[in-house]
Coordinates of C-alpha atoms in Angstrom, one line a residue:
X1 CA 0.1 0.2 -0.3
X2 CA 0.9 3.4 -0.3
X3 CA -0.8 7.0 -0.3
X4 CA -0.8 10.2 -2.6
X5 CA -2.2 13.6 -1.9
X6 CA -2.1 15.5 -5.2
X7 CA -0.4 19.1 -5.3
X8 CA -3.9 20.3 -7.2
X9 CA -6.5 19.8 -5.2
X10 CA -10.5 19.8 -6.7
X11 CA -12.0 22.7 -7.5
X12 CA -14.9 21.7 -8.4
X13 CA -17.1 19.0 -6.4
X14 CA -19.2 18.2 -9.6
X15 CA -16.5 18.0 -12.4
X16 CA -14.3 15.5 -9.4
X17 CA -17.4 13.5 -8.2
X18 CA -18.1 12.9 -12.6
X19 CA -14.4 12.5 -13.4
X20 CA -13.6 9.6 -10.6
X21 CA -17.2 8.2 -11.4
X22 CA -16.1 8.1 -15.4
X23 CA -18.8 9.8 -16.8
X24 CA -17.4 12.5 -18.7
X25 CA -15.8 12.6 -22.5
X26 CA -13.2 10.0 -22.8
X27 CA -13.5 7.6 -20.2
X28 CA -15.8 4.8 -18.8
X29 CA -18.0 4.2 -15.8
X30 CA -16.8 0.4 -16.0
X31 CA -13.5 1.6 -14.6
X32 CA -15.3 2.2 -11.4
X33 CA -15.5 -1.4 -9.4
X34 CA -17.5 0.5 -6.4
X35 CA -18.7 3.8 -4.8
X36 CA -19.3 4.5 -1.1
X37 CA -20.9 7.5 0.7
X38 CA -20.2 8.6 3.8
X39 CA -23.1 11.1 5.6
X40 CA -24.2 11.5 2.4
X41 CA -28.1 9.8 1.4
X42 CA -26.8 9.3 -2.9
X43 CA -23.8 8.6 -4.6
X44 CA -25.0 9.8 -7.5
X45 CA -22.0 12.4 -8.7
X46 CA -24.4 15.2 -9.5
X47 CA -26.7 15.0 -6.6
X48 CA -24.4 14.1 -4.2
X49 CA -21.9 17.0 -5.3
X50 CA -24.7 19.0 -4.9
X51 CA -25.5 18.0 -1.5
X52 CA -21.3 18.6 -0.7
X53 CA -21.9 22.3 -2.5
X54 CA -24.8 23.0 -0.4
X55 CA -22.8 22.4 3.2
X56 CA -19.2 24.2 1.6
X57 CA -21.4 27.4 0.9
X58 CA -22.0 28.0 4.9
X59 CA -18.8 27.8 5.2
X60 CA -17.5 31.4 3.9
X61 CA -13.8 31.4 4.6
X62 CA -13.0 28.4 3.8
X63 CA -11.6 28.4 -0.5
X64 CA -10.5 25.2 -1.1
X65 CA -13.6 23.1 0.6
X66 CA -12.8 19.5 -1.4
X67 CA -10.2 17.6 -0.8
X68 CA -9.0 14.6 -2.3
X69 CA -6.4 12.0 -1.9
X70 CA -5.2 8.7 -2.6
X71 CA -4.4 5.2 -1.3
X72 CA -2.9 2.1 -3.9
X73 CA -2.2 -0.8 -3.5
X74 CA 0.9 -3.9 -4.8
X75 CA 0.1 -5.2 -7.8
X76 CA 1.6 -8.0 -5.9
X77 CA -0.8 -8.3 -3.2
X78 CA -3.6 -8.4 -5.6
X79 CA -2.5 -10.9 -7.2
X80 CA -2.3 -13.3 -4.0
X81 CA -6.3 -12.8 -4.0
X82 CA -5.5 -10.6 -1.0
X83 CA -7.4 -7.2 -1.9
X84 CA -10.9 -8.2 -1.7
X85 CA -14.2 -5.5 -1.8
X86 CA -14.6 -6.5 1.6
X87 CA -11.2 -5.1 2.4
X88 CA -11.3 -2.1 0.3
X89 CA -14.3 -0.9 2.4
X90 CA -13.2 -1.7 5.7
X91 CA -10.2 0.0 5.2
X92 CA -11.5 3.6 3.5
X93 CA -13.7 2.7 6.8
X94 CA -10.4 3.5 8.9
X95 CA -8.9 5.6 7.1
X96 CA -11.6 8.3 7.1
X97 CA -11.7 7.4 11.0
X98 CA -7.9 7.3 11.7
X99 CA -7.6 10.9 9.6
X100 CA -10.7 12.4 12.0
X101 CA -13.2 12.1 8.5
X102 CA -15.4 10.1 9.9
X103 CA -18.5 12.8 10.6
X104 CA -17.3 14.9 6.5
X105 CA -19.1 13.9 3.8
X106 CA -16.9 11.9 1.4
X107 CA -17.4 9.6 -1.4
X108 CA -14.4 6.5 -2.0
X109 CA -14.1 5.2 -5.0
X110 CA -12.6 1.9 -6.4
X111 CA -11.3 1.5 -9.2
X112 CA -10.4 -1.3 -11.8
X113 CA -8.4 0.1 -14.6
X114 CA -5.2 -0.3 -13.6
X115 CA -2.9 -3.3 -12.9
X116 CA -2.7 -1.6 -9.6
X117 CA -5.9 -1.6 -7.8
X118 CA -6.3 1.7 -5.9
X119 CA -9.2 4.1 -3.5
X120 CA -10.2 7.3 -4.4
X121 CA -11.0 9.6 -1.4
X122 CA -13.3 12.9 -1.9
X123 CA -13.9 14.5 1.3
X124 CA -16.0 17.6 2.0
X125 CA -13.5 19.6 4.7
X126 CA -16.5 21.6 5.9
X127 CA -17.7 19.5 8.8
X128 CA -22.1 19.0 7.7
X129 CA -22.9 20.1 11.4
X130 CA -20.2 22.7 12.9
X131 CA -19.8 24.1 9.5
X132 CA -15.4 24.0 10.5
X133 CA -13.0 23.3 7.9
X134 CA -10.9 20.1 8.6
X135 CA -7.4 21.4 9.0
X136 CA -4.9 19.8 6.3
X137 CA -1.6 20.7 8.5
X138 CA 0.9 17.5 8.2
X139 CA -2.1 15.3 6.2
X140 CA 1.1 13.6 4.0
X141 CA 2.6 12.8 8.1
X142 CA -0.7 11.6 9.2
X143 CA -1.2 9.7 6.2
X144 CA 1.9 7.6 6.1
X145 CA 1.4 6.5 9.7
X146 CA -2.0 5.1 8.5
X147 CA -1.0 3.4 6.1
X148 CA 1.5 1.5 7.5
X149 CA -0.3 0.5 10.6
X150 CA -3.3 -0.8 8.3
X151 CA -1.4 -2.6 6.2
X152 CA 0.8 -4.6 8.6
X153 CA -3.3 -5.2 10.4
X154 CA -4.1 -6.1 6.7
X155 CA -1.1 -8.4 6.1
X156 CA -0.6 -5.7 2.7
X157 CA 3.2 -4.4 1.8
X158 CA 4.2 -1.0 2.2
X159 CA 5.2 -0.1 -0.8
X160 CA 8.7 2.1 -0.7
X161 CA 8.3 1.8 2.9
X162 CA 11.7 1.9 5.2
X163 CA 10.5 -0.5 7.1
X164 CA 9.5 -3.0 4.8
X165 CA 13.1 -1.7 3.2
X166 CA 14.7 -3.4 6.5
X167 CA 12.7 -6.4 6.8
X168 CA 13.9 -7.3 3.8
X169 CA 17.1 -6.7 3.6
X170 CA 17.2 -4.8 0.4
X171 CA 19.4 -2.0 1.3
X172 CA 21.0 -0.9 4.6
X173 CA 21.8 2.8 4.2
X174 CA 18.4 4.0 3.3
X175 CA 17.9 7.6 2.6
X176 CA 15.9 10.2 1.6
X177 CA 13.1 7.9 -0.5
X178 CA 12.5 9.0 -4.2
X179 CA 9.7 11.5 -5.0
X180 CA 6.5 10.5 -6.3
X181 CA 8.1 11.9 -10.1
X182 CA 10.8 10.6 -9.8
X183 CA 9.4 7.0 -8.4
X184 CA 6.2 6.8 -11.4
X185 CA 8.8 8.1 -13.7
X186 CA 11.3 5.6 -13.2
X187 CA 8.4 2.7 -13.6
X188 CA 7.6 4.4 -16.9
X189 CA 10.8 3.3 -18.1
X190 CA 11.3 0.9 -16.2
X191 CA 14.4 1.4 -14.0
X192 CA 15.2 2.1 -10.6
X193 CA 14.0 5.0 -8.6
X194 CA 17.2 7.2 -8.0
X195 CA 17.2 8.2 -4.3
X196 CA 19.1 12.2 -3.5
X197 CA 21.4 12.3 -1.1
X198 CA 20.6 13.5 2.7
X199 CA 21.6 16.9 3.7
X200 CA 25.2 15.4 5.7
X201 CA 26.1 13.5 2.8
X202 CA 25.2 16.6 0.5
X203 CA 27.6 18.2 2.8
X204 CA 30.6 15.7 2.5
X205 CA 29.8 15.3 -1.0
X206 CA 30.4 19.1 -1.6
X207 CA 33.2 19.7 1.0
X208 CA 35.2 16.4 -1.4
X209 CA 34.3 17.9 -4.3
X210 CA 35.0 21.7 -4.5
X211 CA 38.3 21.5 -5.3
X212 CA 37.8 19.8 -8.7
X213 CA 34.6 22.3 -9.7
X214 CA 36.7 24.8 -9.5
X215 CA 40.3 23.6 -10.5
X216 CA 39.1 21.6 -13.7
X217 CA 39.3 23.4 -17.3
X218 CA 37.3 21.6 -19.0
X219 CA 34.2 19.0 -18.8
X220 CA 36.9 16.6 -19.5
X221 CA 39.1 17.2 -16.5
X222 CA 35.9 17.3 -14.2
X223 CA 34.3 13.6 -15.5
X224 CA 38.1 12.3 -14.9
X225 CA 38.6 14.7 -11.4
X226 CA 34.9 13.0 -10.2
X227 CA 35.4 9.9 -12.0
X228 CA 38.7 8.9 -9.6
X229 CA 36.2 9.5 -6.7
X230 CA 33.4 7.2 -7.9
X231 CA 31.1 10.2 -9.1
X232 CA 29.4 10.4 -12.5
X233 CA 27.6 13.2 -14.1
X234 CA 24.1 12.5 -15.9
X235 CA 21.6 14.9 -17.3
X236 CA 18.5 15.1 -15.5
X237 CA 15.9 17.8 -16.3
X238 CA 17.1 21.3 -17.0
X239 CA 20.7 20.7 -15.5
X240 CA 22.4 18.1 -14.1
X241 CA 23.0 15.3 -11.0
X242 CA 26.0 14.1 -9.8
X243 CA 25.5 10.2 -9.0
X244 CA 27.6 7.3 -7.1
X245 CA 25.8 4.5 -9.4
X246 CA 22.8 4.7 -5.7
X247 CA 21.3 8.5 -4.9
X248 CA 22.0 11.4 -6.4
X249 CA 22.4 15.5 -5.6
X250 CA 21.9 17.8 -7.6
X251 CA 24.6 19.9 -9.1
X252 CA 23.4 23.9 -8.1
X253 CA 24.0 21.7 -4.0
X254 CA 27.5 21.9 -4.8
X255 CA 28.0 25.6 -3.6
X256 CA 27.7 28.9 -4.5
X257 CA 29.4 29.8 -8.3
X258 CA 28.6 26.1 -9.1
X259 CA 25.6 26.3 -11.6
X260 CA 24.8 24.4 -15.0
X261 CA 25.4 27.7 -17.1
X262 CA 28.5 28.9 -15.2
X263 CA 30.4 26.0 -16.2
X264 CA 29.3 26.1 -19.9
X265 CA 30.3 29.0 -20.0
X266 CA 34.3 28.8 -18.3
X267 CA 34.4 25.8 -20.2
X268 CA 33.4 27.0 -23.9
X269 CA 31.3 24.0 -24.5
X270 CA 28.0 22.8 -24.1
X271 CA 27.4 19.8 -22.1
X272 CA 25.4 18.0 -24.8
X273 CA 27.8 18.6 -27.1
X274 CA 30.4 17.1 -25.1
X275 CA 28.4 14.1 -24.3
X276 CA 27.6 13.7 -27.8
X277 CA 31.4 13.3 -28.5
X278 CA 31.8 11.0 -25.2
X279 CA 29.4 8.6 -26.0
X280 CA 30.8 8.6 -29.9
X281 CA 35.1 7.7 -28.1
X282 CA 33.1 5.1 -26.0
X283 CA 32.0 3.6 -28.6
X284 CA 34.9 3.9 -30.3
X285 CA 36.7 2.4 -27.4
X286 CA 34.2 -0.3 -27.2
X287 CA 35.1 -1.6 -30.6
X288 CA 38.1 -0.8 -31.5
X289 CA 40.0 -4.6 -31.9
X290 CA 36.6 -6.0 -31.2
X291 CA 35.3 -8.6 -33.5
X292 CA 32.1 -9.6 -30.5
X293 CA 28.9 -8.0 -30.8
X294 CA 26.6 -10.3 -29.3
X295 CA 25.1 -9.5 -25.6
X296 CA 26.0 -12.6 -24.7
X297 CA 29.5 -12.8 -26.2
X298 CA 32.7 -10.3 -24.7
X299 CA 34.9 -8.1 -26.8
X300 CA 38.5 -9.3 -26.3
X301 CA 39.2 -6.0 -24.6
X302 CA 36.3 -6.2 -21.7
X303 CA 38.5 -9.6 -21.3
X304 CA 41.2 -8.6 -20.2
X305 CA 39.7 -6.5 -18.1
X306 CA 38.7 -9.0 -16.2
X307 CA 41.6 -10.5 -16.4
X308 CA 43.4 -8.0 -13.9
X309 CA 45.3 -4.1 -15.1
X310 CA 48.8 -4.5 -14.2
X311 CA 50.4 -8.5 -14.6
X312 CA 53.0 -7.4 -11.9
X313 CA 49.9 -6.7 -8.7
X314 CA 48.9 -9.2 -6.4
X315 CA 46.1 -11.3 -7.8
X316 CA 43.6 -9.8 -5.4
X317 CA 44.4 -6.1 -6.4
X318 CA 43.9 -7.5 -10.2
X319 CA 41.0 -8.4 -9.7
X320 CA 39.7 -5.5 -7.8
X321 CA 40.8 -2.9 -10.6
X322 CA 39.3 -4.9 -12.4
X323 CA 35.9 -4.3 -10.9
X324 CA 36.8 -1.2 -10.1
X325 CA 36.9 -0.4 -13.7
X326 CA 34.2 -2.2 -15.1
X327 CA 31.9 -0.7 -12.8
X328 CA 32.9 2.4 -13.6
X329 CA 32.4 1.2 -17.7
X330 CA 29.1 0.5 -17.0
X331 CA 28.2 3.9 -14.8
X332 CA 30.0 5.6 -17.9
X333 CA 27.3 3.7 -20.0
X334 CA 24.2 4.5 -17.9
X335 CA 25.2 7.7 -17.9
X336 CA 24.8 8.0 -21.7
X337 CA 21.3 5.9 -21.5
X338 CA 20.3 8.7 -19.5
X339 CA 21.2 10.8 -21.9
X340 CA 18.8 9.1 -24.0
X341 CA 16.4 8.9 -21.9
X342 CA 16.5 12.9 -21.4
X343 CA 16.6 13.1 -25.6
X344 CA 13.6 11.4 -25.8
X345 CA 12.0 13.7 -22.6
X346 CA 13.1 16.8 -24.1
X347 CA 11.1 15.9 -27.4
X348 CA 7.9 14.3 -25.7
X349 CA 7.9 17.6 -23.8
X350 CA 7.9 20.4 -26.6
X351 CA 5.9 17.9 -28.6
X352 CA 3.4 18.0 -25.8
X353 CA 4.0 22.2 -25.3
X354 CA 3.6 22.9 -28.9
X355 CA -0.5 20.3 -29.4
X356 CA -1.3 22.8 -25.9
X357 CA 0.1 26.1 -27.5
X358 CA -2.1 25.0 -30.6
X359 CA -5.6 24.1 -28.6
X360 CA -5.2 27.2 -27.1
X361 CA -4.6 29.2 -29.8
X362 CA -7.8 28.2 -32.0
X363 CA -9.5 29.1 -28.5
X364 CA -7.5 33.1 -28.2
X365 CA -8.5 33.4 -31.4
X366 CA -12.2 32.8 -30.9
X367 CA -11.8 35.5 -27.4
X368 CA -10.7 37.6 -30.0
X369 CA -12.9 37.4 -32.3
X370 CA -15.4 38.2 -30.0
X371 CA -13.8 41.1 -28.5
X372 CA -13.1 43.0 -32.4
X373 CA -17.0 42.5 -32.5
X374 CA -17.8 43.6 -28.9
X375 CA -15.2 47.1 -29.6
X376 CA -16.3 47.2 -33.2
X377 CA -20.3 47.5 -32.1
X378 CA -20.0 50.5 -29.1
X379 CA -18.0 52.0 -31.7
X380 CA -20.6 51.4 -34.0
X381 CA -22.6 53.6 -31.3
X382 CA -20.7 56.1 -31.2
X383 CA -18.8 57.0 -34.7
X384 CA -20.3 57.1 -38.0
X385 CA -17.5 54.9 -39.7
X386 CA -16.3 52.2 -36.7
X387 CA -13.6 50.7 -38.7
X388 CA -12.4 54.7 -39.0
X389 CA -12.0 54.9 -35.4
X390 CA -10.7 51.5 -34.7
X391 CA -8.1 52.8 -37.3
X392 CA -7.7 56.1 -36.0
X393 CA -7.0 55.1 -32.2
X394 CA -4.6 52.1 -33.8
X395 CA -2.4 55.5 -35.3
X396 CA -3.7 57.2 -31.7
X397 CA -1.7 54.3 -29.5
X398 CA 1.5 54.1 -32.1
X399 CA 2.2 57.7 -31.5
X400 CA 1.4 58.3 -28.5
X401 CA 1.9 55.3 -26.7
X402 CA -1.3 53.1 -24.9
X403 CA -2.7 55.5 -21.7
X404 CA -2.2 59.1 -23.5
X405 CA -4.3 57.6 -26.2
X406 CA -6.8 56.6 -23.0
X407 CA -6.3 59.5 -22.4
X408 CA -7.2 61.4 -25.2
X409 CA -10.5 59.7 -26.0
X410 CA -11.6 60.4 -23.2
X411 CA -11.2 63.7 -23.2
X412 CA -11.9 64.7 -26.6
X413 CA -14.2 61.4 -28.1
X414 CA -13.5 63.5 -31.9
X415 CA -9.7 62.3 -32.3
X416 CA -11.7 59.3 -33.3
X417 CA -13.4 60.7 -36.1
X418 CA -16.9 62.1 -36.6
X419 CA -19.6 61.3 -34.0
X420 CA -22.7 60.0 -35.1
X421 CA -25.4 63.0 -35.0
X422 CA -23.9 65.7 -34.4
X423 CA -24.4 68.3 -36.6
X424 CA -20.7 71.0 -37.4
X425 CA -21.2 73.8 -35.5
X426 CA -24.2 72.2 -34.0
X427 CA -22.6 73.3 -29.9
X428 CA -26.4 72.2 -28.0
X429 CA -26.8 68.4 -30.2
X430 CA -27.4 65.6 -27.3
X431 CA -24.6 63.4 -29.6
X432 CA -22.2 65.5 -27.6
X433 CA -22.9 64.9 -24.3
X434 CA -23.8 61.0 -25.6
X435 CA -20.4 60.5 -26.7
X436 CA -19.0 61.8 -23.7
X437 CA -21.2 59.8 -21.7
X438 CA -20.0 57.1 -24.1
X439 CA -16.2 57.2 -24.0
X440 CA -16.2 55.9 -20.6
X441 CA -16.9 52.3 -21.8
X442 CA -14.9 52.5 -25.0
X443 CA -11.8 52.2 -22.9
X444 CA -12.9 49.7 -21.3
X445 CA -14.1 47.6 -24.2
X446 CA -10.4 49.0 -25.8
X447 CA -8.7 47.4 -22.9
X448 CA -10.3 43.9 -22.7
X449 CA -10.4 43.9 -27.3
X450 CA -6.1 44.4 -26.8
X451 CA -5.5 42.2 -23.8
X452 CA -7.1 39.5 -25.6
X453 CA -4.7 41.2 -28.8
X454 CA -1.7 40.2 -26.7
X455 CA -2.7 36.9 -25.0
X456 CA -3.5 35.4 -28.8
X457 CA 0.0 37.1 -29.8
X458 CA 2.4 35.4 -27.2
X459 CA 0.6 31.5 -27.7
X460 CA 1.3 32.4 -31.2
X461 CA 5.4 32.9 -30.0
X462 CA 4.7 30.3 -27.6
X463 CA 3.9 28.1 -30.4
X464 CA 7.0 29.0 -32.8
X465 CA 9.4 28.7 -29.2
X466 CA 7.7 25.0 -29.2
X467 CA 8.5 24.6 -33.0
X468 CA 11.9 25.3 -31.9
X469 CA 12.9 23.4 -29.0
X470 CA 11.4 20.4 -31.4
X471 CA 13.5 20.8 -33.9
X472 CA 16.4 20.7 -31.1
X473 CA 15.5 18.3 -29.5
X474 CA 15.4 15.9 -32.5
X475 CA 18.4 17.2 -33.5
X476 CA 20.0 16.5 -30.8
X477 CA 18.5 13.1 -30.1
X478 CA 20.0 12.5 -33.8
X479 CA 23.1 13.3 -33.0
X480 CA 23.3 11.5 -29.8
X481 CA 22.1 8.4 -32.3
X482 CA 24.4 8.9 -35.2
X483 CA 27.6 8.8 -31.6
X484 CA 26.4 6.1 -29.6
X485 CA 24.2 4.2 -32.1
X486 CA 20.1 3.1 -31.8
X487 CA 18.3 2.7 -28.9
X488 CA 19.1 -1.2 -29.5
X489 CA 22.6 -1.1 -30.0
X490 CA 23.0 0.9 -26.3
X491 CA 20.1 -2.0 -24.6
X492 CA 23.2 -4.7 -26.7
X493 CA 25.5 -2.7 -25.0
X494 CA 24.3 -2.1 -21.5
X495 CA 23.4 -5.5 -21.3
X496 CA 27.3 -6.6 -21.9
X497 CA 28.5 -4.0 -19.2
X498 CA 26.3 -5.4 -16.7
X499 CA 27.1 -9.0 -16.9
X500 CA 31.1 -7.8 -17.1
X501 CA 29.8 -6.2 -13.8
X502 CA 29.0 -8.9 -12.3
X503 CA 31.4 -11.8 -13.3
X504 CA 33.8 -9.1 -11.8
X505 CA 31.8 -9.0 -8.6
X506 CA 32.2 -13.0 -8.5
X507 CA 35.8 -12.8 -8.3
X508 CA 36.8 -10.7 -5.3
X509 CA 35.2 -10.4 -1.9
X510 CA 34.0 -7.9 0.9
X511 CA 37.2 -8.6 2.6
X512 CA 38.9 -7.6 0.0
X513 CA 37.3 -4.6 -1.6
X514 CA 37.9 -3.6 1.9
X515 CA 41.5 -3.7 2.0
X516 CA 42.1 -3.1 -1.4
X517 CA 44.6 0.4 -1.6
X518 CA 41.1 2.1 -3.6
X519 CA 39.4 5.5 -2.1
X520 CA 37.5 5.1 0.9
X521 CA 34.0 6.6 -1.4
X522 CA 34.9 3.7 -3.5
X523 CA 35.1 1.5 -1.5
X524 CA 31.9 1.6 0.0
X525 CA 30.2 2.4 -2.8
X526 CA 31.9 -1.1 -4.4
X527 CA 31.0 -2.6 -0.8
X528 CA 27.7 -2.3 -1.1
X529 CA 27.3 -3.7 -4.7
X530 CA 29.1 -7.0 -3.4
X531 CA 26.0 -7.0 -0.3
X532 CA 23.2 -6.3 -3.7
X533 CA 24.7 -9.3 -5.3
X534 CA 24.8 -11.8 -2.7
X535 CA 21.8 -10.7 -1.9
X536 CA 20.5 -11.7 -5.1
X537 CA 22.2 -14.8 -5.5
X538 CA 20.6 -15.8 -2.0
X539 CA 17.3 -14.5 -3.7
X540 CA 17.9 -16.7 -6.3
X541 CA 18.8 -20.1 -4.7
X542 CA 16.2 -19.6 -2.4
X543 CA 14.1 -19.6 -5.7
X544 CA 15.1 -22.1 -7.3
X545 CA 15.2 -24.3 -3.4
X546 CA 11.7 -23.9 -4.1
X547 CA 11.3 -25.0 -7.4
X548 CA 13.3 -28.1 -7.0
X549 CA 10.5 -28.4 -3.8
X550 CA 7.6 -28.7 -6.3
X551 CA 9.3 -30.6 -9.0
X552 CA 10.5 -27.3 -11.8
X553 CA 12.9 -26.2 -13.1
X554 CA 13.2 -22.5 -12.7
X555 CA 15.7 -22.6 -15.5
X556 CA 13.0 -22.9 -18.7
X557 CA 11.5 -19.7 -17.5
X558 CA 15.1 -17.5 -18.0

């Protein structure tokens, strides 16, 4: 089990209830397994939303009465038959009670349209009788404890929970957990989610790497300095992160003056260009003198790496140096793989932005046309030729500025042309007074027309920028592909590097790692990798033992 409190909370009970019920365009009610109403006489989304709106109206200070959070179950628990309707209904009641919301109006939707069953809670923060708003302060902390306690009570897994991880012995050194965005992004990309360094580790890393950032004169030199300390750089978002293979820290965490664009300016080269050049060098070094390209084979260079770095060293030192080289080689290519993911994400994001602004352009164009018609209508009430009056106003704004032009029109409406119904020289004509009265509305309509025009122009400029970003992203991705190979080639290379590192790990011992002449940081990193490898071997051995007990050959599933 796990929970999520969306950052963006609902603005409307009706819209949220219809969406969760699958009664909006593009969704199907079949996604809903069941719906429960708490302190409501109906589960119909429209009727229930009307009741909740009426209750929320009793409190005039609370601007966001709708409260939404989600409880998700582990797919493994669902496959094992542990997540039944009775379990979900009972859990929903207990969660509302534990959160102190048992007396509040709520709709609970159980969705079954994904591989992970989940419950949506749509709660009215306004109490139905006291009309006081529920306090959401530290609601995430409360939900974390509730989910852990109820999961243990029901015998369910707690996803990404520290106690659960410790009990399973998956990782000894637990730092901050991955963010929700990183967790789901890693799941989509079929990779392990990265955990950030904790504050003390970031501080220690900053002190450890400070000379390297200030003394390096190029991306190559900086990379070599960081690699010597077991740190690699990866492209992420709009900047860089530093990683030791398990955890990461943002480049901006490394202190004042260490910024992505600052380093690019100092080195005189964009990082993306350096990365493409380095990917080409890695590919060239790998294929140089190597005939083996099959994922099940190792190239002659890789075999020589496993045989040791220098024959004059003791055997255990050869193995440690080979492991060090294999691990860093794997991480070099992992850096290239991260660059592939980032390049693909940039293309996707740019295209999504372009599509968004195209849709927005249609709305802004329609709104601009409405404002134009509205402006011409009020001009027509005052002037004989509204189009000429509008053109005259455009000229005034270009010559005197927006504010001064509006003042001129307000003081003397005649600057835009002949006023309707006014005879030249007739000072007593009532049309003069009417024009003066209407001038205040002219300024308001003109401002609204100008705002809609500016919004449309801004949207069109954003479309052009998005197109440019798309072209640049596609070009960078094609250059990266040309330098490092296709996605399939990279996947094949990464599989080789994983096998090479696993083979190198199998040739060392924990004692040999501790006694090696590597830096303390590298010893710690390799020691973690060694313990994880041993844990996977033990887990594999247990699976084989269970398979043998039932007379199964697990190799047939490989």
